[in-house]
mmCIF file of N, CA, C and O in Angstrom:
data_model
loop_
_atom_site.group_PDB
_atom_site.id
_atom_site.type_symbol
_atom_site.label_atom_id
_atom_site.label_comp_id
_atom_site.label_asym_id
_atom_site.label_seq_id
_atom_site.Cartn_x
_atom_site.Cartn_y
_atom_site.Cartn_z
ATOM 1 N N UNK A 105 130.270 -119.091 111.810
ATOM 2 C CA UNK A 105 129.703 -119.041 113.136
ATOM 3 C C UNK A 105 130.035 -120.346 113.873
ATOM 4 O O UNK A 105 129.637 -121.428 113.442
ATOM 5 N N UNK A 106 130.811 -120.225 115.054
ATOM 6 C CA UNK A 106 130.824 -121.141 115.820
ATOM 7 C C UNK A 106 129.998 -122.124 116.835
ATOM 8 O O UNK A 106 129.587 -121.335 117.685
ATOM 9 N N UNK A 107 129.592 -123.276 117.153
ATOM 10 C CA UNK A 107 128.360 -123.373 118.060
ATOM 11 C C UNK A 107 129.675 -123.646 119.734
ATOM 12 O O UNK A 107 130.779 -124.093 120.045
ATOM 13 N N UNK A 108 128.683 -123.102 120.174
ATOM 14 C CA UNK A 108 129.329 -123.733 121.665
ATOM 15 C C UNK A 108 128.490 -124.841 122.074
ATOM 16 O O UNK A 108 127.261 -124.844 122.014
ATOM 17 N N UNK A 109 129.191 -125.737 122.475
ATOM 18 C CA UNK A 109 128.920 -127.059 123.108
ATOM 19 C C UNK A 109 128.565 -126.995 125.012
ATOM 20 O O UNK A 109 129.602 -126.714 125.614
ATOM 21 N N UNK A 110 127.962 -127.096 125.479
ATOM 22 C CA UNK A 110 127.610 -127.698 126.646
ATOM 23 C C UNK A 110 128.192 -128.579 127.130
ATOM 24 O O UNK A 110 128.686 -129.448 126.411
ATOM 25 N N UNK A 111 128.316 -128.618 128.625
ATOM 26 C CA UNK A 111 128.594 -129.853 129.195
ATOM 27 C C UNK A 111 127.332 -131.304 129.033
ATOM 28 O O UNK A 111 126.160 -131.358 129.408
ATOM 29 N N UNK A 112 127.696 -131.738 128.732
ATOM 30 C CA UNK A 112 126.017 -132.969 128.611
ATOM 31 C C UNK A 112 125.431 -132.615 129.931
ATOM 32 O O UNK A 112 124.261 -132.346 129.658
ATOM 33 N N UNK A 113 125.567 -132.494 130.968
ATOM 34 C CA UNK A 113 124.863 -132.583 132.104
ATOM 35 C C UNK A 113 123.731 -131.519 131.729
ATOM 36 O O UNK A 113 122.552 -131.741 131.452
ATOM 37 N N UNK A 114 124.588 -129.990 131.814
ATOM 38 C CA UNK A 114 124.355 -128.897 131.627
ATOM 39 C C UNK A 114 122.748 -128.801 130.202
ATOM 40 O O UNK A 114 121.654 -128.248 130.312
ATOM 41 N N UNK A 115 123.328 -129.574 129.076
ATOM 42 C CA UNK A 115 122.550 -129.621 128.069
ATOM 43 C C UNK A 115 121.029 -130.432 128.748
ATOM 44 O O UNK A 115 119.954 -129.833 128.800
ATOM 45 N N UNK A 116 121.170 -131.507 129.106
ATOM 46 C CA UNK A 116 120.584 -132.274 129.598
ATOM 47 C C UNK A 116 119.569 -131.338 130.964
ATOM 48 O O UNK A 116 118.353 -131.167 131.052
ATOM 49 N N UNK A 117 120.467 -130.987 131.676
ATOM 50 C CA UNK A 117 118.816 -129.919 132.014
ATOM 51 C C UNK A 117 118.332 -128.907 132.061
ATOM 52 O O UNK A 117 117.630 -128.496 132.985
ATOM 53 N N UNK A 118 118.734 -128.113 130.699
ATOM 54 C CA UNK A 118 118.320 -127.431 130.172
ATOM 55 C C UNK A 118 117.071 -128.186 128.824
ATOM 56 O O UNK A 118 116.030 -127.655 128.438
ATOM 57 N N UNK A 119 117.558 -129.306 128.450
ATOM 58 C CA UNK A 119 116.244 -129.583 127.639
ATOM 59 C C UNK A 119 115.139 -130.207 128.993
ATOM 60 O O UNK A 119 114.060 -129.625 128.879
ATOM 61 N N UNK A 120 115.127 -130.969 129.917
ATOM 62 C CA UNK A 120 114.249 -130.896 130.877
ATOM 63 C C UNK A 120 113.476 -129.570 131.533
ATOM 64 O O UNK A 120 112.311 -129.531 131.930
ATOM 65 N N UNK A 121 114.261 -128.713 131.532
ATOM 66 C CA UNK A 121 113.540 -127.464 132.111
ATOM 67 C C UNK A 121 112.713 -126.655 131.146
ATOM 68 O O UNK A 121 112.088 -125.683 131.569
ATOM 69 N N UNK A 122 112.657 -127.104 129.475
ATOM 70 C CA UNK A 122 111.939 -126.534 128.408
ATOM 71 C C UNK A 122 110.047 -126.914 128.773
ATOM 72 O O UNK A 122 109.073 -126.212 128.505
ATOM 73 N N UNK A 123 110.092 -127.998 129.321
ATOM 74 C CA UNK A 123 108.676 -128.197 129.582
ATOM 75 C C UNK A 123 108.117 -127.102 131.120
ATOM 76 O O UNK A 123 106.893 -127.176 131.224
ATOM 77 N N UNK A 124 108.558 -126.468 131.884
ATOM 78 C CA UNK A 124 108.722 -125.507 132.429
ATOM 79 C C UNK A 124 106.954 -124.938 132.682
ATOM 80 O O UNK A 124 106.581 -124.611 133.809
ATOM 81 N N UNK A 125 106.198 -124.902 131.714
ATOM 82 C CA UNK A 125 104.822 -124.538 131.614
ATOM 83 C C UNK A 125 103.828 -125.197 132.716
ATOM 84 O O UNK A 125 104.038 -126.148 133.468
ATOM 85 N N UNK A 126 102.664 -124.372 132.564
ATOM 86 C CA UNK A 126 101.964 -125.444 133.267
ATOM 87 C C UNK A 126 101.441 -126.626 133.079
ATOM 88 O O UNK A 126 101.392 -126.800 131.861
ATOM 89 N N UNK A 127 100.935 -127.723 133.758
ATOM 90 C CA UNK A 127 100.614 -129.093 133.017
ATOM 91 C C UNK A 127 99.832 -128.924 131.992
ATOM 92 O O UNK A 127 100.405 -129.472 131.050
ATOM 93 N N UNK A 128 98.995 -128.543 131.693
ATOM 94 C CA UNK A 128 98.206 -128.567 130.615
ATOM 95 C C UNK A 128 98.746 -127.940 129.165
ATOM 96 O O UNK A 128 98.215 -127.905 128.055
ATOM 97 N N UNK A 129 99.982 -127.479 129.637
ATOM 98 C CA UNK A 129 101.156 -127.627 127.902
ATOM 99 C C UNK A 129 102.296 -128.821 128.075
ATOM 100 O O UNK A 129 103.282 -128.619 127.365
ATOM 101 N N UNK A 130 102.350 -129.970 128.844
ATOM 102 C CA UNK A 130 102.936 -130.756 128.865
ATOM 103 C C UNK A 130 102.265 -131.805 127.423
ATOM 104 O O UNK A 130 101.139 -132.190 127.108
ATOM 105 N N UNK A 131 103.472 -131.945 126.917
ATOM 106 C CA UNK A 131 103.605 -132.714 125.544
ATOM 107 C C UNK A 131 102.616 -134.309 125.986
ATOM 108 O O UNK A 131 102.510 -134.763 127.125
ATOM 109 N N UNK A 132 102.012 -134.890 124.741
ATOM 110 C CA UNK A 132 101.191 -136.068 124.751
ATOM 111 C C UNK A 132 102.630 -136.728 124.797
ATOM 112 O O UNK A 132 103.591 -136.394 124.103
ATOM 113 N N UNK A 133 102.583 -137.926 125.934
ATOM 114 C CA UNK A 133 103.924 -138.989 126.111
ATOM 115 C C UNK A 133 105.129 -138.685 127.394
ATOM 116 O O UNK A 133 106.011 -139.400 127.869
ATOM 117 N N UNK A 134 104.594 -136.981 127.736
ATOM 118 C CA UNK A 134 105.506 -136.719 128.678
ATOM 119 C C UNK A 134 104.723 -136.629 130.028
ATOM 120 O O UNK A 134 103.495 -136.630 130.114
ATOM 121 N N UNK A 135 105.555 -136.556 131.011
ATOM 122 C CA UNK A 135 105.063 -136.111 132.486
ATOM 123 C C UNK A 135 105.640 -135.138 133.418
ATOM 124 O O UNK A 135 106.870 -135.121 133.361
ATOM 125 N N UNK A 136 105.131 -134.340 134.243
ATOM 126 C CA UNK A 136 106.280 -133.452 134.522
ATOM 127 C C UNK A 136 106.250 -133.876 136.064
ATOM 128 O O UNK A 136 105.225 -134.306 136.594
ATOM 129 N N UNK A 137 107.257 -133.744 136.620
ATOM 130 C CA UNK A 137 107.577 -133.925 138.114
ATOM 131 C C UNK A 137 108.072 -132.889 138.825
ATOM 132 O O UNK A 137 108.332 -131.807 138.299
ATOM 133 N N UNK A 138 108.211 -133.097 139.863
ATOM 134 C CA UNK A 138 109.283 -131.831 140.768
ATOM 135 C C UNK A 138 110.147 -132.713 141.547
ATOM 136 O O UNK A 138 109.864 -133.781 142.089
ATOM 137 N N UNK A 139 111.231 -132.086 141.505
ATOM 138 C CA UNK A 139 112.332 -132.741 141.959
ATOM 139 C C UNK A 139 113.452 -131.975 142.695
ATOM 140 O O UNK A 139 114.064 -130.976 142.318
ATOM 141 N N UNK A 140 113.600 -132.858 144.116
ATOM 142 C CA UNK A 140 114.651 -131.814 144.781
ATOM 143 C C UNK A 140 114.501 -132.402 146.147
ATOM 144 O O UNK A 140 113.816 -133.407 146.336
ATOM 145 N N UNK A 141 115.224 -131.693 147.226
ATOM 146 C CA UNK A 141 115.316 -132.124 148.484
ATOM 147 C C UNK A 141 114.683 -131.206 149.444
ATOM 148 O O UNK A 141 114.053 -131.671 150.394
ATOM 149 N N UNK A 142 114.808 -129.890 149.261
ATOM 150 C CA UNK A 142 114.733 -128.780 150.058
ATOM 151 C C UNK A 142 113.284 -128.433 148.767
ATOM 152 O O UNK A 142 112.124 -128.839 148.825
ATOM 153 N N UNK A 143 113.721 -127.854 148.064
ATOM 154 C CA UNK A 143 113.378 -126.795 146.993
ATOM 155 C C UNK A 143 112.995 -127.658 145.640
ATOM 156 O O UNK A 143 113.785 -128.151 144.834
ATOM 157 N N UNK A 144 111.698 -127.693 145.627
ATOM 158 C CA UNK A 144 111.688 -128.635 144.229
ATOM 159 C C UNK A 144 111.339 -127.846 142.950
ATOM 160 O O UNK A 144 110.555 -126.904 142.832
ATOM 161 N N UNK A 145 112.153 -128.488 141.962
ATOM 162 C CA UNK A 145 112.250 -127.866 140.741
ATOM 163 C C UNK A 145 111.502 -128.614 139.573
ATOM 164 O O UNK A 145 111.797 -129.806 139.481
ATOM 165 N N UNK A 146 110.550 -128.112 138.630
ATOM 166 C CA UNK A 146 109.410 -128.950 137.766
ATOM 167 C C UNK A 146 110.368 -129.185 136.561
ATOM 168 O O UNK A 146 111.262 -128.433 136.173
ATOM 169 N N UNK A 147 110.087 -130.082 136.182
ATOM 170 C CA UNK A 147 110.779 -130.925 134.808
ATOM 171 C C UNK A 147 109.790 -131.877 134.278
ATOM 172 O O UNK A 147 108.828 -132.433 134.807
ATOM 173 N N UNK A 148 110.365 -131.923 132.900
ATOM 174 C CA UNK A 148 109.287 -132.500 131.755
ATOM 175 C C UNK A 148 109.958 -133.752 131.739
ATOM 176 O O UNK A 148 111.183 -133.820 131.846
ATOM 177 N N UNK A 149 109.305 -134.635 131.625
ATOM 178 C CA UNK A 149 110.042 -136.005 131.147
ATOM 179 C C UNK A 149 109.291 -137.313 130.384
ATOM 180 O O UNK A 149 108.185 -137.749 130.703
ATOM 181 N N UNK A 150 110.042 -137.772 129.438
ATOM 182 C CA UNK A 150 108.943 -138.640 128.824
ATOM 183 C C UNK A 150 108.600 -139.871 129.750
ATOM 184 O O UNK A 150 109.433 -140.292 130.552
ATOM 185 N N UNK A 151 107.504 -140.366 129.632
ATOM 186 C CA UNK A 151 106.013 -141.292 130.280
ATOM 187 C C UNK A 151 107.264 -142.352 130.771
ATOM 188 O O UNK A 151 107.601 -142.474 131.948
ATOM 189 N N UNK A 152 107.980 -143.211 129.449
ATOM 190 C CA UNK A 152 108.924 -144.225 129.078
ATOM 191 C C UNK A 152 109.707 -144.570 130.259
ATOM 192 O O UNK A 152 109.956 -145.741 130.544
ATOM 193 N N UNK A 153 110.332 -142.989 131.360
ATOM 194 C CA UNK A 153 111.213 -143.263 131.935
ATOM 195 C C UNK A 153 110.901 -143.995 133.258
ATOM 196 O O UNK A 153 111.595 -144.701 133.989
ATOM 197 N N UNK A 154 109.134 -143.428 133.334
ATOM 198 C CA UNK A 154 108.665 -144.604 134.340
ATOM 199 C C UNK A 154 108.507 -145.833 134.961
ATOM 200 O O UNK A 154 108.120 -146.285 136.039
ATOM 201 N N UNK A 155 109.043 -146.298 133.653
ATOM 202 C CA UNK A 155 109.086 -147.831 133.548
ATOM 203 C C UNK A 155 110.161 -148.685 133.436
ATOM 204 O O UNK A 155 110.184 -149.858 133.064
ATOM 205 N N UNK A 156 111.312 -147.744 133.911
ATOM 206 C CA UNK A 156 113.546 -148.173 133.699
ATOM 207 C C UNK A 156 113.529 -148.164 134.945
ATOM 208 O O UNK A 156 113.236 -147.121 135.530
ATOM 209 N N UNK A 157 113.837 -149.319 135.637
ATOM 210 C CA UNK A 157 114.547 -149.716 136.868
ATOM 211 C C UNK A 157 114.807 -148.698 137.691
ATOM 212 O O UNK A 157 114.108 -148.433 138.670
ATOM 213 N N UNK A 158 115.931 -148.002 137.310
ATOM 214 C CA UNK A 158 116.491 -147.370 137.934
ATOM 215 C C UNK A 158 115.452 -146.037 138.017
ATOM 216 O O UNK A 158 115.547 -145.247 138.957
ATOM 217 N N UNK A 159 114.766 -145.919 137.282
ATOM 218 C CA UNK A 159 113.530 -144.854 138.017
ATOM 219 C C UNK A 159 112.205 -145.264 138.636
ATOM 220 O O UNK A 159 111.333 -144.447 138.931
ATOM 221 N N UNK A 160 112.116 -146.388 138.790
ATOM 222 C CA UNK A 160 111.747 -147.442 139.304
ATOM 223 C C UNK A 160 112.056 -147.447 141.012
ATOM 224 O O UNK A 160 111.151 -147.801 141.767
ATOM 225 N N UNK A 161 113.148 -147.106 141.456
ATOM 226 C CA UNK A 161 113.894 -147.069 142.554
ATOM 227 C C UNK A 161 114.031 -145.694 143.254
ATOM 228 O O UNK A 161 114.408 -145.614 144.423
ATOM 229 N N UNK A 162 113.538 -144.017 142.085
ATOM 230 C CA UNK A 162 113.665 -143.044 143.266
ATOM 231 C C UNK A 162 111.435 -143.015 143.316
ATOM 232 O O UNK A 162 110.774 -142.584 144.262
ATOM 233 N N UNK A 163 110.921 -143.551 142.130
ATOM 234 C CA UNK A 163 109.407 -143.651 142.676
ATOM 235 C C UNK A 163 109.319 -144.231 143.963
ATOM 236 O O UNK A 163 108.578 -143.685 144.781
ATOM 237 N N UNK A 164 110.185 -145.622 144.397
ATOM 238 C CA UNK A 164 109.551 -146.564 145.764
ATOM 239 C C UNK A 164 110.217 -145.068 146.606
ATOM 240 O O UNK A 164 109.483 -144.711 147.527
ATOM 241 N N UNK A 165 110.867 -144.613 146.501
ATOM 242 C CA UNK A 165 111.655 -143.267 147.627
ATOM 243 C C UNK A 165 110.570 -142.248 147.586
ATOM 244 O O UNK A 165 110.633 -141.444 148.516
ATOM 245 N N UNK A 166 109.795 -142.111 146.923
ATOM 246 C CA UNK A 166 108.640 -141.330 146.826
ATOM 247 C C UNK A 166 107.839 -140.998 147.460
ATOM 248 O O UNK A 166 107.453 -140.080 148.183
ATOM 249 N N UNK A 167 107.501 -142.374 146.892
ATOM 250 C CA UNK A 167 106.526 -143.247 147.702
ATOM 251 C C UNK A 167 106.391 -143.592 148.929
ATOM 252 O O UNK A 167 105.342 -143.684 149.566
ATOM 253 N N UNK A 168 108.019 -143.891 149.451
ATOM 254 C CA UNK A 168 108.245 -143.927 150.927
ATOM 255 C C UNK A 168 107.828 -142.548 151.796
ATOM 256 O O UNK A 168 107.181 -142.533 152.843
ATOM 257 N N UNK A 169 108.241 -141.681 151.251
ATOM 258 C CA UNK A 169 108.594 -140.563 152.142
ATOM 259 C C UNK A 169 107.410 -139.445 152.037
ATOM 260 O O UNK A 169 107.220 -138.637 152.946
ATOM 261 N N UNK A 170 106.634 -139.475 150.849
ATOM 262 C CA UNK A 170 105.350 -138.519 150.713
ATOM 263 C C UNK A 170 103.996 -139.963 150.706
ATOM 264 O O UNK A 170 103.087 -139.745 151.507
ATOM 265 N N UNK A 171 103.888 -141.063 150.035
ATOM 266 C CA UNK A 171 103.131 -141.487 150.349
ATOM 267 C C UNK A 171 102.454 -141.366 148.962
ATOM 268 O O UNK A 171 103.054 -141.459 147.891
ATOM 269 N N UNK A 172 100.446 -141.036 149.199
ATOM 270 C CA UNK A 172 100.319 -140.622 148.026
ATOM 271 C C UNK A 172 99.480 -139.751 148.292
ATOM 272 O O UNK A 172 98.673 -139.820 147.365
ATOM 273 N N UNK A 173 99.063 -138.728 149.194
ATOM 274 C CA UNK A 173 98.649 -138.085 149.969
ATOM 275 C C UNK A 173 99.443 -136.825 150.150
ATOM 276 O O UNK A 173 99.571 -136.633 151.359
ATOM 277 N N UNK A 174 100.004 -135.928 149.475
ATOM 278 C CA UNK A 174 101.106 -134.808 150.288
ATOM 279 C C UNK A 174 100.645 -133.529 149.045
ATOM 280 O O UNK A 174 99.946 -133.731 148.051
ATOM 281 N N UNK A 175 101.356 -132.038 149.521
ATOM 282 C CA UNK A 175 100.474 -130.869 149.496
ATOM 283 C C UNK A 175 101.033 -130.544 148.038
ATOM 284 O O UNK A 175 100.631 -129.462 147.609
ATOM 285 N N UNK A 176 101.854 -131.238 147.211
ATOM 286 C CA UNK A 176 102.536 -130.748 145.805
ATOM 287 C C UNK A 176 101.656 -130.903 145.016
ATOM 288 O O UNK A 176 101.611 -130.042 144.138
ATOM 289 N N UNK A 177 100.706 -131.901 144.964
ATOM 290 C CA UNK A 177 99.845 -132.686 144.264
ATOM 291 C C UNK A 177 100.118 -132.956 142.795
ATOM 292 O O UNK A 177 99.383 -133.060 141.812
ATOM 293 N N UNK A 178 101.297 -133.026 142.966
ATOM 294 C CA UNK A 178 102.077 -133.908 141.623
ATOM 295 C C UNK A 178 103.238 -134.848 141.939
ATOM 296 O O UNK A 178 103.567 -134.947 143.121
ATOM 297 N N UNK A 179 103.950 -135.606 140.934
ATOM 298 C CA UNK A 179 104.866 -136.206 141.123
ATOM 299 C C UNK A 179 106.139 -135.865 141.476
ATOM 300 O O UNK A 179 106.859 -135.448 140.568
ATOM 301 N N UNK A 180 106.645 -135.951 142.717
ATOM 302 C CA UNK A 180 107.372 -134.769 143.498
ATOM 303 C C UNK A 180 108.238 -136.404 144.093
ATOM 304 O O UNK A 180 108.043 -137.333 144.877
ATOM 305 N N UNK A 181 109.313 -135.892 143.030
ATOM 306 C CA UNK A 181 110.816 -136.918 143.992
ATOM 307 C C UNK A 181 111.863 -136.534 144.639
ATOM 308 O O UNK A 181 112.611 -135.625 144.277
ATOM 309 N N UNK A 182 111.995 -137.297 145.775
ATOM 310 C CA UNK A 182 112.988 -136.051 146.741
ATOM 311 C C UNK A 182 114.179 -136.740 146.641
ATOM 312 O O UNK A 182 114.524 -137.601 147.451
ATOM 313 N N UNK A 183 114.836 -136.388 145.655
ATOM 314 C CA UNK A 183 116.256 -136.483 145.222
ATOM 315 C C UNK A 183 117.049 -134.763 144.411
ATOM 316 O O UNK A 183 116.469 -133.799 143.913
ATOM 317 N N UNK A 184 118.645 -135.061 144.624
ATOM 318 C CA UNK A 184 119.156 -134.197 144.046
ATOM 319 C C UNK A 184 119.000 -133.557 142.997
ATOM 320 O O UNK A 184 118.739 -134.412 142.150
ATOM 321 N N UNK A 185 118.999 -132.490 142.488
ATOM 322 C CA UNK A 185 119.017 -132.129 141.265
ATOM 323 C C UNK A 185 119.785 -132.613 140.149
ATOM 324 O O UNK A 185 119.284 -132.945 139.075
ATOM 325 N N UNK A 186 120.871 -132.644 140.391
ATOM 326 C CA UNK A 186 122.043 -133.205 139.575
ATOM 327 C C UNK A 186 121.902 -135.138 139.639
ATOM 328 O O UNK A 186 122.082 -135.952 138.733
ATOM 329 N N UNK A 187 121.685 -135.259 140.459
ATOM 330 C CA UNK A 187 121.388 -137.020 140.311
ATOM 331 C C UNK A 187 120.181 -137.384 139.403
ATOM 332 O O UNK A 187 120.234 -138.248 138.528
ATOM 333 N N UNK A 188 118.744 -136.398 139.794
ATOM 334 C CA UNK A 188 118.204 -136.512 138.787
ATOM 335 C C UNK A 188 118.335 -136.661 137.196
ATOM 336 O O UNK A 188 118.015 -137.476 136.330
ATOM 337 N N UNK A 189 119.182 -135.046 137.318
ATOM 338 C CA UNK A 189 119.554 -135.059 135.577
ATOM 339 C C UNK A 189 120.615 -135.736 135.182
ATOM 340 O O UNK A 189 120.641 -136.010 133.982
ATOM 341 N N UNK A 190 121.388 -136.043 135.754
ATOM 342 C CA UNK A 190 122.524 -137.567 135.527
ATOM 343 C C UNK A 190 121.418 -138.980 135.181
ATOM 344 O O UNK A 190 121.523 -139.792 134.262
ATOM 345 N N UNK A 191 120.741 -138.937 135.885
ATOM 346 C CA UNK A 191 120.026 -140.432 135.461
ATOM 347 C C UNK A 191 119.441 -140.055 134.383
ATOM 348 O O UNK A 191 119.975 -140.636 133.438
ATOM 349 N N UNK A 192 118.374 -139.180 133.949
ATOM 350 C CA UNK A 192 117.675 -138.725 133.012
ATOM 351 C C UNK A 192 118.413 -138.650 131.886
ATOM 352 O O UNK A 192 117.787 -139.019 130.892
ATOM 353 N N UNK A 193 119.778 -138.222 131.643
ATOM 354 C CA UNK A 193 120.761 -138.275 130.747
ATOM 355 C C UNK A 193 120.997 -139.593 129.855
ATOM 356 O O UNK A 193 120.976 -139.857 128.653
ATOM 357 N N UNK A 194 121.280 -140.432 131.309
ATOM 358 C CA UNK A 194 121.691 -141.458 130.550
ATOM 359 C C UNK A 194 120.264 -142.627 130.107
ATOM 360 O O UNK A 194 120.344 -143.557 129.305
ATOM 361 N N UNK A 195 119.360 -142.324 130.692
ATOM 362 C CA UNK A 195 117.592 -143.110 130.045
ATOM 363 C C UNK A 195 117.479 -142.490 128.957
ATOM 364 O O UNK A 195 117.064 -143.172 128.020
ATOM 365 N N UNK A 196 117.815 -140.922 128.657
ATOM 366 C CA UNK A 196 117.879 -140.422 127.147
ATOM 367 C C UNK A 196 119.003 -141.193 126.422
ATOM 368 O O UNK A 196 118.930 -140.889 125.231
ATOM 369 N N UNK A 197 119.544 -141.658 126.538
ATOM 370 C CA UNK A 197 121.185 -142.030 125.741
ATOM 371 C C UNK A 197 122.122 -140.932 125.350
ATOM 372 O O UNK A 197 122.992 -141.133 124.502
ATOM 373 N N UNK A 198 121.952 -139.635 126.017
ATOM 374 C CA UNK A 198 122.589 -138.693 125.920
ATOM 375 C C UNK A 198 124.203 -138.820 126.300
ATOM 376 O O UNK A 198 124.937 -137.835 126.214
#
């Protein structure tokens, strides 16, 4: 039996989209967000990535643009999909 391989990107958010549930099956250590520009999409992500610079930098964009006050009432970053899971990739060491 052969395995097929993924593109890393591809792999990469597909294991983000496994947390998919509602918050209250989100794993002890993870957090889930929504993410997108238009259309936001929920993803699981561990606590850890909160605290890497570079995610560090789309929170202040967040922050800028919803405040902490807005109708998602979760952690909702308005960035690309694919930029997301490109950064998330590489904070995993994927």
């Amino acid at each position: 039996m052969m395995a097929i391989r993924l593109p890393r990107s591809l792999q990469a958010k597909q294991n983000l989209l496994r947390g998919s549930s509602p918050a209250r099956d989100v794993r002890k250590g993870y957090v889930a967000v929504y993410v997108g520009e238009e259309e936001k999409k929920r993803f699981v992500i561990p606590v850890s990535h909160l605290n890497q610079p570079s995610f560090q930098e789309l929170l202040s964009k967040a922050e800028e643009e919803f405040g902490f006050d807005h109708q998602m009432g979760g952690l909702t970053i308005p960035c690309r999909e694919d930029i997301f899971i490109d950064l998330t990739s590489r904070l995993n060491g994927s």
